[in-house]
Coordinates of C-alpha atoms in Angstrom, one line a residue:
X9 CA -16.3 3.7 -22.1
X10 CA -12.7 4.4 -21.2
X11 CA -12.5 7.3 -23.7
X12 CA -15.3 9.1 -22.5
X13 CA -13.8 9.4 -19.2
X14 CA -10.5 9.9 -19.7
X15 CA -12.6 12.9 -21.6
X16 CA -12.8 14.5 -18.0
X17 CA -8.9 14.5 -17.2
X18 CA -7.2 17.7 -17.5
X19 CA -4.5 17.6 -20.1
X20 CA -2.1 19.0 -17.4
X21 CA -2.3 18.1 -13.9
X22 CA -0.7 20.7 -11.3
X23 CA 0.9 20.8 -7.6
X24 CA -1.4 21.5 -5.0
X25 CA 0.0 23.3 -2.0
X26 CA -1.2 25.8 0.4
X27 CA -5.0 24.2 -0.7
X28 CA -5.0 24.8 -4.4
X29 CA -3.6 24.0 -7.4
X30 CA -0.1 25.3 -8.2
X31 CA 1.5 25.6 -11.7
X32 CA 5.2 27.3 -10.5
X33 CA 6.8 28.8 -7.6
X34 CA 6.6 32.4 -7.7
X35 CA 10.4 33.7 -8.8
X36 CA 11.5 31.1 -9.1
X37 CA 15.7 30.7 -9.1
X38 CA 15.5 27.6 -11.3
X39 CA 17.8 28.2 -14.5
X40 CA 15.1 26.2 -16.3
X41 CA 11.3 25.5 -15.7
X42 CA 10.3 21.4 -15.0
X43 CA 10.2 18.9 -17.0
X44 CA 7.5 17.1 -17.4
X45 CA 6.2 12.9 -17.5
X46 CA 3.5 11.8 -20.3
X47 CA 1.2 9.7 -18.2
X48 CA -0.1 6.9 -20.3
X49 CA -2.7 5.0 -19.8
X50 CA -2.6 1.0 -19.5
X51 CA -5.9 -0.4 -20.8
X52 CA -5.6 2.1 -24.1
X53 CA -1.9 2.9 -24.5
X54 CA -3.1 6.5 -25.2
X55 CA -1.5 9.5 -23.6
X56 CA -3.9 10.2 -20.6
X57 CA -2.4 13.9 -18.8
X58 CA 1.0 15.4 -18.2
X59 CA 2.8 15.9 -14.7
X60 CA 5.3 18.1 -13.9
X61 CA 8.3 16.6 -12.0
X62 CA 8.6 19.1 -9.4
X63 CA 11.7 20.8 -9.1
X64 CA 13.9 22.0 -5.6
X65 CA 12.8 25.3 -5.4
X66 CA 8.8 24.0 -5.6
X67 CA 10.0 21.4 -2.6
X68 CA 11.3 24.4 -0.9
X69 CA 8.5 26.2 -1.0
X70 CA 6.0 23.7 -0.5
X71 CA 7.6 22.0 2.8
X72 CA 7.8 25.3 3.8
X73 CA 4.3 25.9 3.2
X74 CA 3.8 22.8 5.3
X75 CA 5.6 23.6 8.2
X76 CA 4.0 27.0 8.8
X77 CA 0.5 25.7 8.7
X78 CA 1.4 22.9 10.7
X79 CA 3.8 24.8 13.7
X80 CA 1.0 27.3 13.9
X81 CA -2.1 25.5 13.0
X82 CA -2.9 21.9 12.6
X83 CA -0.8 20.7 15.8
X84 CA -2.9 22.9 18.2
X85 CA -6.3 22.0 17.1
X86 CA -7.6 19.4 19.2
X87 CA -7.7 15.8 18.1
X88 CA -11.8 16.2 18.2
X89 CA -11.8 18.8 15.6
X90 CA -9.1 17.1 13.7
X91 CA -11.6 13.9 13.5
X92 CA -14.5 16.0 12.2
X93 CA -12.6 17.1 9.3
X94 CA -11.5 13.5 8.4
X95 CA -15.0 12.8 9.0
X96 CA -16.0 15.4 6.4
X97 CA -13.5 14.0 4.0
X98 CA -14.7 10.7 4.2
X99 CA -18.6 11.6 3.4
X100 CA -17.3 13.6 0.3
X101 CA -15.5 10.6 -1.1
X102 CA -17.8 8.2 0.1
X103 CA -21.0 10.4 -2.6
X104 CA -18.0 10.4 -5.2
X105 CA -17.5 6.5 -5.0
X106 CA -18.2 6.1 -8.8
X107 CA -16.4 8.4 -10.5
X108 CA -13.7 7.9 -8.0
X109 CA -13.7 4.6 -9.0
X110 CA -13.6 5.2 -12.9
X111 CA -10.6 7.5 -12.2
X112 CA -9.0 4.8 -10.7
X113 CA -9.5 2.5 -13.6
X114 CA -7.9 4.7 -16.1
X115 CA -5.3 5.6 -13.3
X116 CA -4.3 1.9 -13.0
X117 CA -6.0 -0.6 -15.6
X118 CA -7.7 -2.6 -13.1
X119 CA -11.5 -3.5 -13.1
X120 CA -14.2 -1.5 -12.2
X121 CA -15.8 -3.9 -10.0
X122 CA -12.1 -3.9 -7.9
X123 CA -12.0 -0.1 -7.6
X124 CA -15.6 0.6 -6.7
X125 CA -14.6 -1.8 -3.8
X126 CA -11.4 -0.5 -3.6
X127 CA -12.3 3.4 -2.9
X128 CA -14.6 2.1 -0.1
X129 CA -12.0 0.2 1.8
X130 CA -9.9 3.3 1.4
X131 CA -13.0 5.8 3.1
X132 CA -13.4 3.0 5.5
X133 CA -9.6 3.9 6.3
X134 CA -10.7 7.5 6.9
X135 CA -13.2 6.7 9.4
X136 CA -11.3 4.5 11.3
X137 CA -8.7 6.8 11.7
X138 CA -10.9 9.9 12.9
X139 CA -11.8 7.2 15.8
X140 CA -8.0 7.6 16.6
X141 CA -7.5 11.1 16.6
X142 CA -10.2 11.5 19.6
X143 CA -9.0 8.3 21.4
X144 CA -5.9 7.7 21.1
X145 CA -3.6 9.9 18.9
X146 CA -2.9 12.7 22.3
X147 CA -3.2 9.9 24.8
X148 CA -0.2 9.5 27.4
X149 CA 0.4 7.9 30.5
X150 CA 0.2 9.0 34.1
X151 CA 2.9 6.6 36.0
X152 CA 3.3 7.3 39.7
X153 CA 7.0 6.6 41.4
X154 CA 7.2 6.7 45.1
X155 CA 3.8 5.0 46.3
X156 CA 0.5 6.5 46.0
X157 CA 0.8 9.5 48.9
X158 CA -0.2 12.7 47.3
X159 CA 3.7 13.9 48.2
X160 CA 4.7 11.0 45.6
X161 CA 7.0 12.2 43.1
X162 CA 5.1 10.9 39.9
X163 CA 5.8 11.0 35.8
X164 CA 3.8 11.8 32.7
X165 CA 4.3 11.0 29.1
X166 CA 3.3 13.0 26.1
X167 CA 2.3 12.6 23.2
X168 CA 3.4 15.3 20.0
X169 CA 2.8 14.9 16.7
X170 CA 6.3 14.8 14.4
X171 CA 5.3 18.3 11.9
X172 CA 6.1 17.5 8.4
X173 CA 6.1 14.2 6.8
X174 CA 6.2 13.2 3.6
X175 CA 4.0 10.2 1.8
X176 CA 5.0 8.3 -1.4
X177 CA 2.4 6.1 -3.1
X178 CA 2.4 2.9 -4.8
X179 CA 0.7 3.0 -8.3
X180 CA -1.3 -0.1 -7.8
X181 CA -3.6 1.6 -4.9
X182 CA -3.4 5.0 -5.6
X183 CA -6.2 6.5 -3.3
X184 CA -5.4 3.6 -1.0
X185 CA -2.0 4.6 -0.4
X186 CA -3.0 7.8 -0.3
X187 CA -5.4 7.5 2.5
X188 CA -2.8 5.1 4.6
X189 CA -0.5 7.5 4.9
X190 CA -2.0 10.8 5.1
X191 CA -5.2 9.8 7.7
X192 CA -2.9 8.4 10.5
X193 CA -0.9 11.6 9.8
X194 CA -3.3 14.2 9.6
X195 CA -5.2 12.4 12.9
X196 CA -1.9 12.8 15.1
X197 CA -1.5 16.7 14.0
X198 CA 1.2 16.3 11.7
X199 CA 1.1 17.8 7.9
X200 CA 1.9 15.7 4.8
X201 CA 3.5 16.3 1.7
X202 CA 1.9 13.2 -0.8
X203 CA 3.8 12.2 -4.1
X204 CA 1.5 9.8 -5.9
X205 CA 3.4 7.4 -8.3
X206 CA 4.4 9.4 -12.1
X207 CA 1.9 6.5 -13.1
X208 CA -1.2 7.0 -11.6
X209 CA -1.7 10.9 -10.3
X210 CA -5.0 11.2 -10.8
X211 CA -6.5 10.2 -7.2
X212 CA -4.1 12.3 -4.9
X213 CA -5.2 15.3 -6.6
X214 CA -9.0 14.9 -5.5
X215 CA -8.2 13.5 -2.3
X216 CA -6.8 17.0 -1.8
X217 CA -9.6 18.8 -3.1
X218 CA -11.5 16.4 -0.8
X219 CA -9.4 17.8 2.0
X220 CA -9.8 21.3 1.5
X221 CA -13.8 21.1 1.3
X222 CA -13.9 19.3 4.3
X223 CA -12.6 21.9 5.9
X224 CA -8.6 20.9 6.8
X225 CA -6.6 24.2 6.7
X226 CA -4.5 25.0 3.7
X227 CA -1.1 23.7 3.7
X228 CA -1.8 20.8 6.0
X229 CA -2.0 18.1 2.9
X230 CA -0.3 18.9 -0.4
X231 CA 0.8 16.6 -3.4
X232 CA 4.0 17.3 -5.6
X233 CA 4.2 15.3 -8.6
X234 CA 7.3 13.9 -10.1
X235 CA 9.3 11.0 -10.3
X236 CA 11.7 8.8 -7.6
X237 CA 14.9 10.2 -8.4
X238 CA 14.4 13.5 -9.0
X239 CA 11.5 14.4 -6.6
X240 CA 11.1 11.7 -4.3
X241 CA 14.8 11.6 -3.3
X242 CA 14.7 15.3 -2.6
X243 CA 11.7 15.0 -0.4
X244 CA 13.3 12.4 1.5
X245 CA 16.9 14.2 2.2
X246 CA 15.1 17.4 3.5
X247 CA 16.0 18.5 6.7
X248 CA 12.2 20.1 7.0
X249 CA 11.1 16.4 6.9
X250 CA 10.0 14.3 10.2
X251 CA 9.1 11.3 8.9
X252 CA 8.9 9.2 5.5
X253 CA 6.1 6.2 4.6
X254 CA 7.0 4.7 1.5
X255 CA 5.4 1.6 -0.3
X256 CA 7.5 0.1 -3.6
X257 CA 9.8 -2.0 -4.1
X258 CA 12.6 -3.5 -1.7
X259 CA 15.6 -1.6 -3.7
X260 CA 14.1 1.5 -3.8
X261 CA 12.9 1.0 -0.4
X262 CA 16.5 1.1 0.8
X263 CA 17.4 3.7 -0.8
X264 CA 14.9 5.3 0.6
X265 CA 15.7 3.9 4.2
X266 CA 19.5 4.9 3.7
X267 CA 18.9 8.4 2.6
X268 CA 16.4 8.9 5.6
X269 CA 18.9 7.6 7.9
X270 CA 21.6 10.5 6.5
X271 CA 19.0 12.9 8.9
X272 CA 17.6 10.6 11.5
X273 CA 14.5 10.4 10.0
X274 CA 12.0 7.5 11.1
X275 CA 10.4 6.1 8.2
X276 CA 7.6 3.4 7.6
X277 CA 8.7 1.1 4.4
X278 CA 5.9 -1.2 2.9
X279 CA 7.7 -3.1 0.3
X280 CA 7.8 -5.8 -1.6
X281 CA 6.6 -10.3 -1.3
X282 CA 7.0 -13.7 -2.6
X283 CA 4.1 -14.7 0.1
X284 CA 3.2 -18.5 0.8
X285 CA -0.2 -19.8 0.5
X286 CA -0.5 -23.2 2.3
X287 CA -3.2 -25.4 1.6
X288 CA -3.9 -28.6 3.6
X289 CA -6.1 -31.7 2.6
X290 CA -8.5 -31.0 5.2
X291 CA -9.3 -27.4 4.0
X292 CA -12.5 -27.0 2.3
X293 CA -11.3 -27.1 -1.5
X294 CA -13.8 -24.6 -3.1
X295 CA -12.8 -22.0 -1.0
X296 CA -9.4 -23.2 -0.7
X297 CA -9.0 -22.6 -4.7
X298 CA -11.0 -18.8 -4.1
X299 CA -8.8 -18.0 -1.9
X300 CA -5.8 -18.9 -4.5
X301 CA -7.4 -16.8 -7.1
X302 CA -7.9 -13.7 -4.7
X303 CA -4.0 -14.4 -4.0
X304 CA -3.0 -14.2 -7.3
X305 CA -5.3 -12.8 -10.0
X306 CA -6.8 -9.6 -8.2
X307 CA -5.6 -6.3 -9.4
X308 CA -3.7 -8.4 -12.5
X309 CA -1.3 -10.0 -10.1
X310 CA -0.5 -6.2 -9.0
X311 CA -0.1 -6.9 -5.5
X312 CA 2.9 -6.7 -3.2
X313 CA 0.7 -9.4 -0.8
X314 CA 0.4 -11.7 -2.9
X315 CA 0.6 -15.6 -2.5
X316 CA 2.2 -16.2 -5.4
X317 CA 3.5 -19.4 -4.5
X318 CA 0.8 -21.9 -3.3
X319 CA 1.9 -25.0 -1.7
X320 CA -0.9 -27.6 -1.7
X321 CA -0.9 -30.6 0.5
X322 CA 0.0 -33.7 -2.0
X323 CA -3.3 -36.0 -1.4
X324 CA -5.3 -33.5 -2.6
X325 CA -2.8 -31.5 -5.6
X326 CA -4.6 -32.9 -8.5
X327 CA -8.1 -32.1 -7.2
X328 CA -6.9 -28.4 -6.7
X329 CA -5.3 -28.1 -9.9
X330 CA -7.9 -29.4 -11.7
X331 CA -11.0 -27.0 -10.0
X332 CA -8.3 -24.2 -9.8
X333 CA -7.9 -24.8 -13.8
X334 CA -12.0 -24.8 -14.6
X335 CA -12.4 -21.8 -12.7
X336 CA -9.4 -19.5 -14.1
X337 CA -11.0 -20.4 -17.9
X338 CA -13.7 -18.8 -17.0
X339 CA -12.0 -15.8 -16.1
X340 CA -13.1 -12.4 -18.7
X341 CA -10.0 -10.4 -19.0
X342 CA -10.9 -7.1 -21.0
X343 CA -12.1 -3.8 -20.9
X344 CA -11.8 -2.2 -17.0
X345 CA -14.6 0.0 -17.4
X346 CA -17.2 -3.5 -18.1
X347 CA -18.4 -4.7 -15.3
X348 CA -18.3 -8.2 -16.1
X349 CA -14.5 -7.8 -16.7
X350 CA -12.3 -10.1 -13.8
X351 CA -8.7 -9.2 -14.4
X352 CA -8.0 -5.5 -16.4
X353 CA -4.8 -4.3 -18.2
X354 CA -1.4 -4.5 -16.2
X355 CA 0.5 -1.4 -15.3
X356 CA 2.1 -0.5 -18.6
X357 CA 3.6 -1.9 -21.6
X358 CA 7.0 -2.3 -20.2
X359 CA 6.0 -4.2 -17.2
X360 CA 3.8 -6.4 -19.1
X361 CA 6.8 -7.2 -21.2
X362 CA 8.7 -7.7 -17.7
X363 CA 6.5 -10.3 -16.6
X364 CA 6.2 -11.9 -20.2
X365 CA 10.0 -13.1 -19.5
X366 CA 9.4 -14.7 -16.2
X367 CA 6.7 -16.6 -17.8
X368 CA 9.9 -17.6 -20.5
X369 CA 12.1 -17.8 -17.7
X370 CA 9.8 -20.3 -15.4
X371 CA 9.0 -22.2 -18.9
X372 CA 13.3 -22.5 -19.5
X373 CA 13.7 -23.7 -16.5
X374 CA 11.2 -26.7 -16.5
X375 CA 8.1 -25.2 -15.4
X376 CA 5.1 -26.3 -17.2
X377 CA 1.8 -23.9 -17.9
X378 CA -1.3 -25.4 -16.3
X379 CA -3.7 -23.4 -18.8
X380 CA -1.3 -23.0 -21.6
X381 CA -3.7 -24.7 -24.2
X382 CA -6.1 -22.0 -22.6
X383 CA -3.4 -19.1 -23.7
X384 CA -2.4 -19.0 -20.2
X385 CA 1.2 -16.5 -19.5
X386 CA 0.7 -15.0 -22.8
X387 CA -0.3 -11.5 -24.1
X388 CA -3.9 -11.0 -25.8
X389 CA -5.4 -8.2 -27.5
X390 CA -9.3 -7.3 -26.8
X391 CA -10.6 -6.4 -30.0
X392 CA -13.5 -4.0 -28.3
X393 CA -12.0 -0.8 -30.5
X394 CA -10.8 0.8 -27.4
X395 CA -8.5 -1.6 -26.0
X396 CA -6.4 -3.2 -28.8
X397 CA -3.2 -1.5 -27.5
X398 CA -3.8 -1.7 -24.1
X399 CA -1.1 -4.2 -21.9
X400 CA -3.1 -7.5 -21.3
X401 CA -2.3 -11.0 -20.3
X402 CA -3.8 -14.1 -19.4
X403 CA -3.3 -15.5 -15.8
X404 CA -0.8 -18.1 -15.6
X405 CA -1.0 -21.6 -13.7
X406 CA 2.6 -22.8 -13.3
X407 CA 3.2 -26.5 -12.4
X408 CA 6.3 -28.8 -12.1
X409 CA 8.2 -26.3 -10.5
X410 CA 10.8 -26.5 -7.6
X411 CA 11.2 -24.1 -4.4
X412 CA 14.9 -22.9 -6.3
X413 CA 13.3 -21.8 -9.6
X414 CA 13.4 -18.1 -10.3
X415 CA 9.6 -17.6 -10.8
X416 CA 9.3 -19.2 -7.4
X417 CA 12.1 -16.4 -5.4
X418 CA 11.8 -13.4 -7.4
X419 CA 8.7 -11.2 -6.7
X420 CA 7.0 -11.1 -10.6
X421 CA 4.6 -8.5 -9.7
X422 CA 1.5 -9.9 -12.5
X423 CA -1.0 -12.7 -12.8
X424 CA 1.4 -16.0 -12.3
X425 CA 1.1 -18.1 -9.8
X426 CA 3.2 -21.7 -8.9
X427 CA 1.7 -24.3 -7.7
X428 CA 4.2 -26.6 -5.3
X429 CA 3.2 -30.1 -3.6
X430 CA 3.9 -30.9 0.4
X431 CA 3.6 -33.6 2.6
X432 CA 4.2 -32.4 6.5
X433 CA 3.4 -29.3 8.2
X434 CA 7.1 -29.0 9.3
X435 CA 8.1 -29.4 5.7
X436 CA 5.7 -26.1 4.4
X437 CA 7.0 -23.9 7.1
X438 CA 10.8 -24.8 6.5
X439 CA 10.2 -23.9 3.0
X440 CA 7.5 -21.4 3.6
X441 CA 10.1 -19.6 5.9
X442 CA 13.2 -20.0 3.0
X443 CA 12.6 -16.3 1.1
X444 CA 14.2 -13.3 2.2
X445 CA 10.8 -11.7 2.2
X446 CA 7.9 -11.3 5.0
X447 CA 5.4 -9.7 4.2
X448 CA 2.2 -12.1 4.3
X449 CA 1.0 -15.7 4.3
X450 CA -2.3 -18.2 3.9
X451 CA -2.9 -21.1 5.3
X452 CA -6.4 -23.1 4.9
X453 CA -7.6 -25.9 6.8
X454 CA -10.5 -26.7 9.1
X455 CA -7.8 -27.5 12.2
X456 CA -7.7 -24.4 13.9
X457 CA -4.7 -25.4 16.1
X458 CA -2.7 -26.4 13.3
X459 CA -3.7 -23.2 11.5
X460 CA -2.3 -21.0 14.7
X461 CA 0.5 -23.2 15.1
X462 CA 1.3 -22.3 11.3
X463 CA 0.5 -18.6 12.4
X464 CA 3.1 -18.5 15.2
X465 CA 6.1 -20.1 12.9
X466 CA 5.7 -18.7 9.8
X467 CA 7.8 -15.0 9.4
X468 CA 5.6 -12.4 7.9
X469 CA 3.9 -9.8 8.9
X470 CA 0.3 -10.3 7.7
X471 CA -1.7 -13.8 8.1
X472 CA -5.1 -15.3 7.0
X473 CA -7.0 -18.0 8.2
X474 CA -9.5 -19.2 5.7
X475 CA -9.5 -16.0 3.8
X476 CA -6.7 -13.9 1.7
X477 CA -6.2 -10.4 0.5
X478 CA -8.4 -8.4 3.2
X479 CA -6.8 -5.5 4.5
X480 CA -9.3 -3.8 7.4
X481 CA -8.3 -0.8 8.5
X482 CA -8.5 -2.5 12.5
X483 CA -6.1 -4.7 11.7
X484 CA -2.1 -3.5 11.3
X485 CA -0.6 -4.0 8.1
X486 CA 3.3 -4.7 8.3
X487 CA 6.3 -6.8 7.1
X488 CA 9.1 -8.3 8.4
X489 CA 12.6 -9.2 6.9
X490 CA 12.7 -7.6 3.1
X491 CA 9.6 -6.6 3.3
X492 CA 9.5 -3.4 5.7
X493 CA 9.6 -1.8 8.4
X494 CA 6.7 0.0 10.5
X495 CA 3.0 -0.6 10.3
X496 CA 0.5 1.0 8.6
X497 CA -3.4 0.7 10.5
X498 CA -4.4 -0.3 13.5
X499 CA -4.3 1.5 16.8
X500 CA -0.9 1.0 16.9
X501 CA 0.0 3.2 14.0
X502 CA -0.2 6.2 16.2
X503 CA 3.0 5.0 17.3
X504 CA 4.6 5.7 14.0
X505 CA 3.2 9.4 13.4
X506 CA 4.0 10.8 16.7
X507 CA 6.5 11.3 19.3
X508 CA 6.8 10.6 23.0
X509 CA 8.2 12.7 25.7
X510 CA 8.7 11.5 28.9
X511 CA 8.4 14.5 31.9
X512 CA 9.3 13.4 35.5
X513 CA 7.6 15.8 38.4
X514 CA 9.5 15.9 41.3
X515 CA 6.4 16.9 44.4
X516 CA 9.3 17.0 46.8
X517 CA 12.3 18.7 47.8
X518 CA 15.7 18.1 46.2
X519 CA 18.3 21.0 48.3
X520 CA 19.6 17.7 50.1
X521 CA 21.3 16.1 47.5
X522 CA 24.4 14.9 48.9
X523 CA 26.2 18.2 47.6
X524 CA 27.5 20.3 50.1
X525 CA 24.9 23.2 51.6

């Protein structure tokens, strides 16, 4: 299954800029032509396509490309026709939701049934954003100053999109990402330059096509492959640059934040987790232990949200662990393309091996493996003649663990979850709170006031009630502390891809100012 569509992948992938596929910058001044990154792919360990890492003179000329279109295009066409065109997109994407989806499998290593959901929620994103271009992306305020009388002095505010800004992916969500940062962008007038992750490039690519079909004018959305340090940090330092929205991890994500700051540049950074889950005795337990799973074993663990550390209230620990352990055994990990398959490959071979030592690390430490008779933290091969090679784990259950353990601070990125006993709601908040992350948080229980107490005290960004792991595009997405800065979604994003000017209208005269006449 995998084979035959990876069959469909070009062996080379190119630039798109100016609404088409690019292979060099014509005369280039480069002494040598770009290198180039082997992208693997994670369920097979097979060589899936080649990118180029894009080089200054192709950032030159694309940002340039970008600015044009969108000075003389894009930021005069009226926020109606700009939602048509998103509109457009999103019916294309929305008839190619299959093979979106397989792309996106061999792209990532996670299950069909996840990225068939996944490339909805993404279109969903679309949509919602075309709302905001017509009713609220141009929208200012009309603030009177001296009384109502039509003589009243009175002032106005504006608001401009920023021109060009720049979009770097994450390589668990690739379309995702994709569509966060570019709709909200393209919806206030701005243009976009998109660098997917060197890991999984195949998405941007035909969300660009997607683009240019739809009917957005050339130059308005590109995508430069390449990798962080070369690329990336090029993009970021570039004085044609307005804004930067970055999702990865916290230390890249300063560097990121410090090299925008070099220019002034705002810049939205979605980064890193070590999220709480909280789990009192009066929640009910069956969705209580669905909710864990969704925190932890979706997208292999992949997840910056994640609740990786799930504090359950003590009189009902054993009873969790115990349904929480039946239903993880029944878990298929295997082959992304089969949809009966729960949890897929992990990101690549090296990461896998990464979170392989946190699972020693938690087990040095004292930590015991819930599901370790089950083969639970440890690496399996699926013998299906496709995927033998492929970077595969099972979920792990950690137990007898304590709040200063490493497995329990440092965000593992992959399928292991620690489960930690409580008594008092003050207690879980104190150490809810003690992480220098913020991103999200769970809490379950049937008292509503207690779960909006929780709500109000504990610091991150993004909360459930009841539920885990839903990101609708209504709702803003955004952490605090480590975790970010900015918001992607919501009405409020709008806030974060454009500019406000504030213009005062004198209706009066001014010739007696107190300066002589």
């Amino acid at each position: 299954m995998i084979r035959k569509v990876a069959s469909r992948v070009p062996a080379k992938l190119s630039n798109y800029i100016g609404g088409t596929t690019v292979a060099t910058v014509p005369k280039s001044t480069s002494p040598t032509s770009n290198t180039t990154y082997s992208v693997l792919n994670p369920s097979t360990g097979e060589h899936l396509t080649t990118i180029p890492i894009t080089n200054n003179d192709e950032i030159n000329h694309c940002l340039s490309i970008a600015h044009t279109a969108q000075q003389n295009n894009w930021s005069v066409v009226s926020p109606r026709e700009r939602s048509r065109i998103l509109l457009n997109t999103a019916e294309i994407l929305r008839t190619e939701t299959q093979p979106l989806a397989e792309l996106e499998c061999l792209d990532t290593g996670r299950p069909i049934s996840e990225t068939l959901l996944d490339i909805r929620g993404a279109v969903d994103c679309l949509e919602y954003m075309a709302g905001i271009s017509v009713t609220s992306s141009s929208v200012g305020q009309h603030i009177l100053l001296n009384g109502s009388e039509p003589s009243s002095s009175f002032g106005y505010t504006r608001r401009e999109p920023l021109g060009v800004t720049v979009g770097i992916g994450s390589w668990n969500y690739p379309l995702q990402s994709a569509i966060w940062k570019s709709a909200p962008a393209l919806a206030c007038g701005n243009s976009m330059v998109f660098k997917p992750s060197e890991r999984t490039p195949l998405l941007a690519l035909k969300l660009a096509e997607a683009y240019t079909k739809a009917g957005l004018p050339d130059g308005i959305f590109n995508v430069l492959y390449g990798d962080g340090t070369t690329t990336g940090a090029a993009l970021v330092s570039h004085p044609l640059v307005s804004k930067v929205s970055f999702t990865g991890s916290v230390p890249t994500g300063t560097n990121v934040y410090q090299t925008a700051a070099q220019t002034m540049k705002p810049v939205t950074l979605e980064l890193g987790g070590k999220s709480p889950l909280i789990i009192f005795n009066d929640a009910h337990l069956e969705n209580a232990v669905a909710g864990a799973m969704m925190a932890n074993w979706y997208s292999c663990g992949e997840v910056c949200s994640n609740g990786t550390r799930v504090f359950v209230q003590r009189s009902i620990y054993d009873a969790f662990c115990q349904r929480l352990l039946e239903r993880t055994s029944k878990l298929v990990v295997g082959n992304p393309m089969d949809p009966q398959t729960h949890v897929g490959a992990m990101i690549s071979e090296d990461h896998l091996q990464s979170v392989l030592q946190y699972v020693k690390l938690g087990l040095d430490e004292g930590g015991s493996i819930l599901n370790g008779d089950d083969g639970g933290g440890e690496r399996i091969r699926i013998r299906d003649g496709e995927c033998e090679e492929g970077a595969f784990m099972k979920p792990a259950i950690f137990v007898n663990v304590q709040d200063d353990m490493t497995i329990c601070r440092d965000e593992i990125f992959g399928p292991v979850m620690t489960i930690l006993p409580f008594d008092t709601e003050e207690e879980v908040v104190r150490r809810s709170n003690d992480t220098p992350f913020g991103l999200a948080a769970g809490i379950y229980t049937r008292d509503l006031s207690k779960a909006h107490r929780l709500a109000a005290s504990i610091e991150a960004g993004t909360l459930w009630i009841n539920n885990y792991n839903l990101a609708p595009s209504e709702l803003p997405w955004k952490g605090f502390k480590n975790s970010g800065l900015g918001q992607e979604n919501g009405n409020a994003s709008i806030n974060y891809w454009t500019r406000e000017k504030s213009i005062y209208c004198e209706m009066g005269d001014m010739y007696d100012c107190g300066y002589p006449m």
